[in-house]
PDB file of C-alpha atoms in Angstrom:
ATOM      1  CA  UNK A1008       0.000   0.000   0.000  1.00  0.00           C
ATOM      2  CA  UNK A1009       2.820   2.396   0.883  1.00  0.00           C
ATOM      3  CA  UNK A1010       4.468   1.666  -2.461  1.00  0.00           C
ATOM      4  CA  UNK A1011       1.251   2.557  -4.296  1.00  0.00           C
ATOM      5  CA  UNK A1012       0.955   5.846  -2.386  1.00  0.00           C
ATOM      6  CA  UNK A1013       4.589   6.715  -3.149  1.00  0.00           C
ATOM      7  CA  UNK A1014       4.062   5.886  -6.809  1.00  0.00           C
ATOM      8  CA  UNK A1015       0.981   8.114  -7.013  1.00  0.00           C
ATOM      9  CA  UNK A1016       2.780  10.974  -5.267  1.00  0.00           C
ATOM     10  CA  UNK A1017       5.688  10.568  -7.672  1.00  0.00           C
ATOM     11  CA  UNK A1018       3.415  10.724 -10.715  1.00  0.00           C
ATOM     12  CA  UNK A1019       1.683  13.814  -9.308  1.00  0.00           C
ATOM     13  CA  UNK A1020       4.976  15.608  -8.618  1.00  0.00           C
ATOM     14  CA  UNK A1021       6.389  14.714 -12.038  1.00  0.00           C
ATOM     15  CA  UNK A1022       3.336  15.820 -14.021  1.00  0.00           C
ATOM     16  CA  UNK A1023       2.134  18.768 -11.955  1.00  0.00           C
ATOM     17  CA  UNK A1024       5.197  20.279 -10.369  1.00  0.00           C
ATOM     18  CA  UNK A1025       8.027  19.684 -12.825  1.00  0.00           C
ATOM     19  CA  UNK A1026       6.051  19.261 -16.034  1.00  0.00           C
ATOM     20  CA  UNK A1027       6.656  16.607 -18.649  1.00  0.00           C
ATOM     21  CA  UNK A1028       9.761  15.402 -20.403  1.00  0.00           C
ATOM     22  CA  UNK A1029       8.767  17.130 -23.654  1.00  0.00           C
ATOM     23  CA  UNK A1030      10.683  20.361 -24.139  1.00  0.00           C
ATOM     24  CA  UNK A1031       8.702  23.322 -25.447  1.00  0.00           C
ATOM     25  CA  UNK A1032      10.566  26.318 -26.854  1.00  0.00           C
ATOM     26  CA  UNK A1033      11.784  28.776 -24.247  1.00  0.00           C
ATOM     27  CA  UNK A1034      10.031  31.750 -25.843  1.00  0.00           C
ATOM     28  CA  UNK A1035       6.389  31.578 -26.937  1.00  0.00           C
ATOM     29  CA  UNK A1036       6.206  31.984 -30.719  1.00  0.00           C
ATOM     30  CA  UNK A1037       3.269  33.645 -32.431  1.00  0.00           C
ATOM     31  CA  UNK A1038       0.428  31.105 -32.480  1.00  0.00           C
ATOM     32  CA  UNK A1039      -1.887  30.911 -35.477  1.00  0.00           C
ATOM     33  CA  UNK A1040      -5.244  29.895 -34.025  1.00  0.00           C
ATOM     34  CA  UNK A1041      -8.742  29.414 -35.403  1.00  0.00           C
ATOM     35  CA  UNK A1042     -11.809  30.408 -33.410  1.00  0.00           C
ATOM     36  CA  UNK A1043     -14.762  28.012 -33.324  1.00  0.00           C
ATOM     37  CA  UNK A1044     -16.553  30.453 -35.654  1.00  0.00           C
ATOM     38  CA  UNK A1045     -13.748  30.090 -38.234  1.00  0.00           C
ATOM     39  CA  UNK A1046     -11.874  33.372 -37.740  1.00  0.00           C
ATOM     40  CA  UNK A1047      -8.080  33.258 -37.650  1.00  0.00           C
ATOM     41  CA  UNK A1048      -5.920  34.943 -35.038  1.00  0.00           C
ATOM     42  CA  UNK A1049      -2.185  35.440 -34.679  1.00  0.00           C
ATOM     43  CA  UNK A1050      -1.888  35.191 -30.893  1.00  0.00           C
ATOM     44  CA  UNK A1051       0.937  36.587 -28.844  1.00  0.00           C
ATOM     45  CA  UNK A1052       0.466  37.720 -25.243  1.00  0.00           C
ATOM     46  CA  UNK A1053       0.805  41.410 -24.531  1.00  0.00           C
ATOM     47  CA  UNK A1054       3.926  42.472 -22.675  1.00  0.00           C
ATOM     48  CA  UNK A1055       3.407  41.882 -18.969  1.00  0.00           C
ATOM     49  CA  UNK A1056       0.515  39.445 -19.516  1.00  0.00           C
ATOM     50  CA  UNK A1057       0.775  35.964 -17.986  1.00  0.00           C
ATOM     51  CA  UNK A1058      -1.005  33.307 -20.049  1.00  0.00           C
ATOM     52  CA  UNK A1059      -2.065  29.787 -19.175  1.00  0.00           C
ATOM     53  CA  UNK A1060      -2.481  27.905 -22.467  1.00  0.00           C
ATOM     54  CA  UNK A1061      -4.644  24.830 -21.926  1.00  0.00           C
ATOM     55  CA  UNK A1062      -4.711  22.096 -24.588  1.00  0.00           C
ATOM     56  CA  UNK A1063      -7.912  20.122 -24.197  1.00  0.00           C
ATOM     57  CA  UNK A1064     -10.595  18.094 -25.953  1.00  0.00           C
ATOM     58  CA  UNK A1065     -14.362  18.242 -25.363  1.00  0.00           C
ATOM     59  CA  UNK A1066     -14.517  14.437 -25.097  1.00  0.00           C
ATOM     60  CA  UNK A1067     -11.729  14.203 -22.488  1.00  0.00           C
ATOM     61  CA  UNK A1068     -13.143  13.692 -18.939  1.00  0.00           C
ATOM     62  CA  UNK A1069     -10.146  15.251 -17.106  1.00  0.00           C
ATOM     63  CA  UNK A1070     -10.298  18.219 -19.503  1.00  0.00           C
ATOM     64  CA  UNK A1071     -13.965  18.790 -18.729  1.00  0.00           C
ATOM     65  CA  UNK A1072     -13.342  18.285 -15.004  1.00  0.00           C
ATOM     66  CA  UNK A1073     -10.760  21.087 -14.903  1.00  0.00           C
ATOM     67  CA  UNK A1074     -12.962  23.657 -16.675  1.00  0.00           C
ATOM     68  CA  UNK A1075     -14.353  25.045 -13.363  1.00  0.00           C
ATOM     69  CA  UNK A1076     -10.771  25.596 -12.125  1.00  0.00           C
ATOM     70  CA  UNK A1077      -9.808  27.373 -15.350  1.00  0.00           C
ATOM     71  CA  UNK A1078     -13.017  29.430 -15.269  1.00  0.00           C
ATOM     72  CA  UNK A1079     -12.221  30.367 -11.667  1.00  0.00           C
ATOM     73  CA  UNK A1080      -8.700  31.474 -12.567  1.00  0.00           C
ATOM     74  CA  UNK A1081     -10.030  33.560 -15.450  1.00  0.00           C
ATOM     75  CA  UNK A1082     -12.766  35.046 -13.279  1.00  0.00           C
ATOM     76  CA  UNK A1083     -10.483  35.879 -10.328  1.00  0.00           C
ATOM     77  CA  UNK A1084      -7.312  36.882 -12.148  1.00  0.00           C
ATOM     78  CA  UNK A1085      -8.344  37.582 -15.743  1.00  0.00           C
ATOM     79  CA  UNK A1086      -7.727  41.011 -17.178  1.00  0.00           C
ATOM     80  CA  UNK A1087      -4.767  43.000 -18.415  1.00  0.00           C
ATOM     81  CA  UNK A1088      -2.205  40.836 -16.586  1.00  0.00           C
ATOM     82  CA  UNK A1089      -3.563  37.286 -16.888  1.00  0.00           C
ATOM     83  CA  UNK A1090      -5.597  35.141 -19.225  1.00  0.00           C
ATOM     84  CA  UNK A1091      -6.463  31.498 -19.723  1.00  0.00           C
ATOM     85  CA  UNK A1092      -6.404  30.433 -23.368  1.00  0.00           C
ATOM     86  CA  UNK A1093      -8.082  27.160 -24.349  1.00  0.00           C
ATOM     87  CA  UNK A1094      -6.803  25.327 -27.420  1.00  0.00           C
ATOM     88  CA  UNK A1095      -8.796  22.300 -28.575  1.00  0.00           C
ATOM     89  CA  UNK A1096      -6.413  19.718 -30.010  1.00  0.00           C
ATOM     90  CA  UNK A1097      -6.514  18.358 -33.559  1.00  0.00           C
ATOM     91  CA  UNK A1098      -9.439  16.091 -34.307  1.00  0.00           C
ATOM     92  CA  UNK A1099     -12.063  18.407 -32.799  1.00  0.00           C
ATOM     93  CA  UNK A1100     -14.385  20.109 -35.257  1.00  0.00           C
ATOM     94  CA  UNK A1101     -14.921  23.829 -34.600  1.00  0.00           C
ATOM     95  CA  UNK A1102     -18.681  23.285 -34.202  1.00  0.00           C
ATOM     96  CA  UNK A1103     -18.071  20.634 -31.511  1.00  0.00           C
ATOM     97  CA  UNK A1104     -15.723  23.025 -29.675  1.00  0.00           C
ATOM     98  CA  UNK A1105     -18.305  25.841 -29.877  1.00  0.00           C
ATOM     99  CA  UNK A1106     -20.999  23.533 -28.485  1.00  0.00           C
ATOM    100  CA  UNK A1107     -18.695  22.408 -25.662  1.00  0.00           C
ATOM    101  CA  UNK A1108     -17.825  26.004 -24.804  1.00  0.00           C
ATOM    102  CA  UNK A1109     -21.519  26.766 -24.438  1.00  0.00           C
ATOM    103  CA  UNK A1110     -22.430  23.502 -22.677  1.00  0.00           C
ATOM    104  CA  UNK A1111     -19.671  23.800 -20.064  1.00  0.00           C
ATOM    105  CA  UNK A1112     -19.948  27.581 -19.605  1.00  0.00           C
ATOM    106  CA  UNK A1113     -16.343  28.318 -20.567  1.00  0.00           C
ATOM    107  CA  UNK A1114     -15.626  32.026 -19.999  1.00  0.00           C
ATOM    108  CA  UNK A1115     -12.054  32.197 -21.337  1.00  0.00           C
ATOM    109  CA  UNK A1116     -11.152  32.397 -25.058  1.00  0.00           C
ATOM    110  CA  UNK A1117     -11.164  29.039 -26.843  1.00  0.00           C
ATOM    111  CA  UNK A1118      -9.553  28.202 -30.169  1.00  0.00           C
ATOM    112  CA  UNK A1119      -9.066  25.103 -32.320  1.00  0.00           C
ATOM    113  CA  UNK A1120      -5.729  23.599 -33.391  1.00  0.00           C
ATOM    114  CA  UNK A1121      -7.238  21.767 -36.378  1.00  0.00           C
ATOM    115  CA  UNK A1122      -3.943  20.762 -37.979  1.00  0.00           C
ATOM    116  CA  UNK A1123      -2.015  20.107 -34.769  1.00  0.00           C
ATOM    117  CA  UNK A1124       0.546  22.710 -35.836  1.00  0.00           C
ATOM    118  CA  UNK A1125       0.302  24.745 -32.641  1.00  0.00           C
ATOM    119  CA  UNK A1126       0.822  21.642 -30.532  1.00  0.00           C
ATOM    120  CA  UNK A1127       3.905  20.641 -32.529  1.00  0.00           C
ATOM    121  CA  UNK A1128       5.275  24.191 -32.344  1.00  0.00           C
ATOM    122  CA  UNK A1129       5.042  24.079 -28.546  1.00  0.00           C
ATOM    123  CA  UNK A1130       6.861  20.797 -28.028  1.00  0.00           C
ATOM    124  CA  UNK A1131       4.042  18.404 -28.879  1.00  0.00           C
ATOM    125  CA  UNK A1132       0.944  17.610 -26.887  1.00  0.00           C
ATOM    126  CA  UNK A1133       0.422  13.874 -26.623  1.00  0.00           C
ATOM    127  CA  UNK A1134      -1.950  13.849 -23.642  1.00  0.00           C
ATOM    128  CA  UNK A1135      -4.865  16.087 -22.772  1.00  0.00           C
ATOM    129  CA  UNK A1136      -5.150  18.151 -20.812  1.00  0.00           C
ATOM    130  CA  UNK A1137      -1.713  19.743 -21.054  1.00  0.00           C
ATOM    131  CA  UNK A1138      -1.136  23.349 -20.032  1.00  0.00           C
ATOM    132  CA  UNK A1139       1.719  25.780 -20.566  1.00  0.00           C
ATOM    133  CA  UNK A1140       2.366  28.757 -18.305  1.00  0.00           C
ATOM    134  CA  UNK A1141       3.821  31.779 -20.099  1.00  0.00           C
ATOM    135  CA  UNK A1142       5.269  34.634 -18.047  1.00  0.00           C
ATOM    136  CA  UNK A1143       4.910  38.365 -18.765  1.00  0.00           C
ATOM    137  CA  UNK A1144       8.029  38.341 -20.954  1.00  0.00           C
ATOM    138  CA  UNK A1145       6.647  35.605 -23.215  1.00  0.00           C
ATOM    139  CA  UNK A1146       8.825  32.831 -21.770  1.00  0.00           C
ATOM    140  CA  UNK A1147       7.311  29.391 -21.217  1.00  0.00           C
ATOM    141  CA  UNK A1148       7.985  28.761 -17.528  1.00  0.00           C
ATOM    142  CA  UNK A1149       5.804  25.741 -16.800  1.00  0.00           C
ATOM    143  CA  UNK A1150       4.324  22.673 -18.469  1.00  0.00           C
ATOM    144  CA  UNK A1151       1.622  20.675 -16.713  1.00  0.00           C
ATOM    145  CA  UNK A1152       0.413  17.312 -18.015  1.00  0.00           C
ATOM    146  CA  UNK A1153      -2.934  16.218 -16.640  1.00  0.00           C
ATOM    147  CA  UNK A1154      -5.660  18.201 -14.972  1.00  0.00           C
ATOM    148  CA  UNK A1155      -4.430  21.425 -13.405  1.00  0.00           C
ATOM    149  CA  UNK A1156      -3.963  21.345  -9.667  1.00  0.00           C
ATOM    150  CA  UNK A1157      -5.275  24.636  -8.288  1.00  0.00           C
ATOM    151  CA  UNK A1158      -2.749  24.801  -5.404  1.00  0.00           C
ATOM    152  CA  UNK A1159       0.179  24.164  -7.763  1.00  0.00           C
ATOM    153  CA  UNK A1160      -0.851  26.734 -10.369  1.00  0.00           C
ATOM    154  CA  UNK A1161      -1.662  29.322  -7.694  1.00  0.00           C
ATOM    155  CA  UNK A1162       1.750  28.713  -6.125  1.00  0.00           C
ATOM    156  CA  UNK A1163       3.437  29.314  -9.477  1.00  0.00           C
ATOM    157  CA  UNK A1164       1.370  32.438 -10.117  1.00  0.00           C
ATOM    158  CA  UNK A1165       2.203  33.798  -6.656  1.00  0.00           C
ATOM    159  CA  UNK A1166       5.897  33.154  -7.287  1.00  0.00           C
ATOM    160  CA  UNK A1167       5.500  35.213 -10.475  1.00  0.00           C
ATOM    161  CA  UNK A1168       3.939  37.972  -8.358  1.00  0.00           C
ATOM    162  CA  UNK A1169       0.742  37.988 -10.363  1.00  0.00           C
TER     163      UNK A1169
END
């Protein structure tokens, strides 16, 4: 039993605290994203804006389970200095993403990575949900595989003095 507990704690620490083994670029490149309504956007955070980019899928139970946490972060911290950005991974039709946004009451901006190009550009996303934390200088400072842990992300945001 103790071995199982230690294993679970190890998995949690590896995926939530240190991130995954995949190495994203150090600086966030301009992301070409498509809205669920079909409009294209070249996304780059404003100077001084911290961004949590969340790769998700509407048919992924852990992704759906973390939506209230992401909504809470956007509600409490969202504005000129922080935003959550949802990116639906390849294989999700824009209409399905739009329906999921409405069904789950998502309040942060959501886009679709139809070709998977954004995922590849950011080091590859093989599991959903995966989130990247981008500091106010556009540097990727955290990668979280699995559902976001509110205490961990708040700790990182506090360390960034957000």
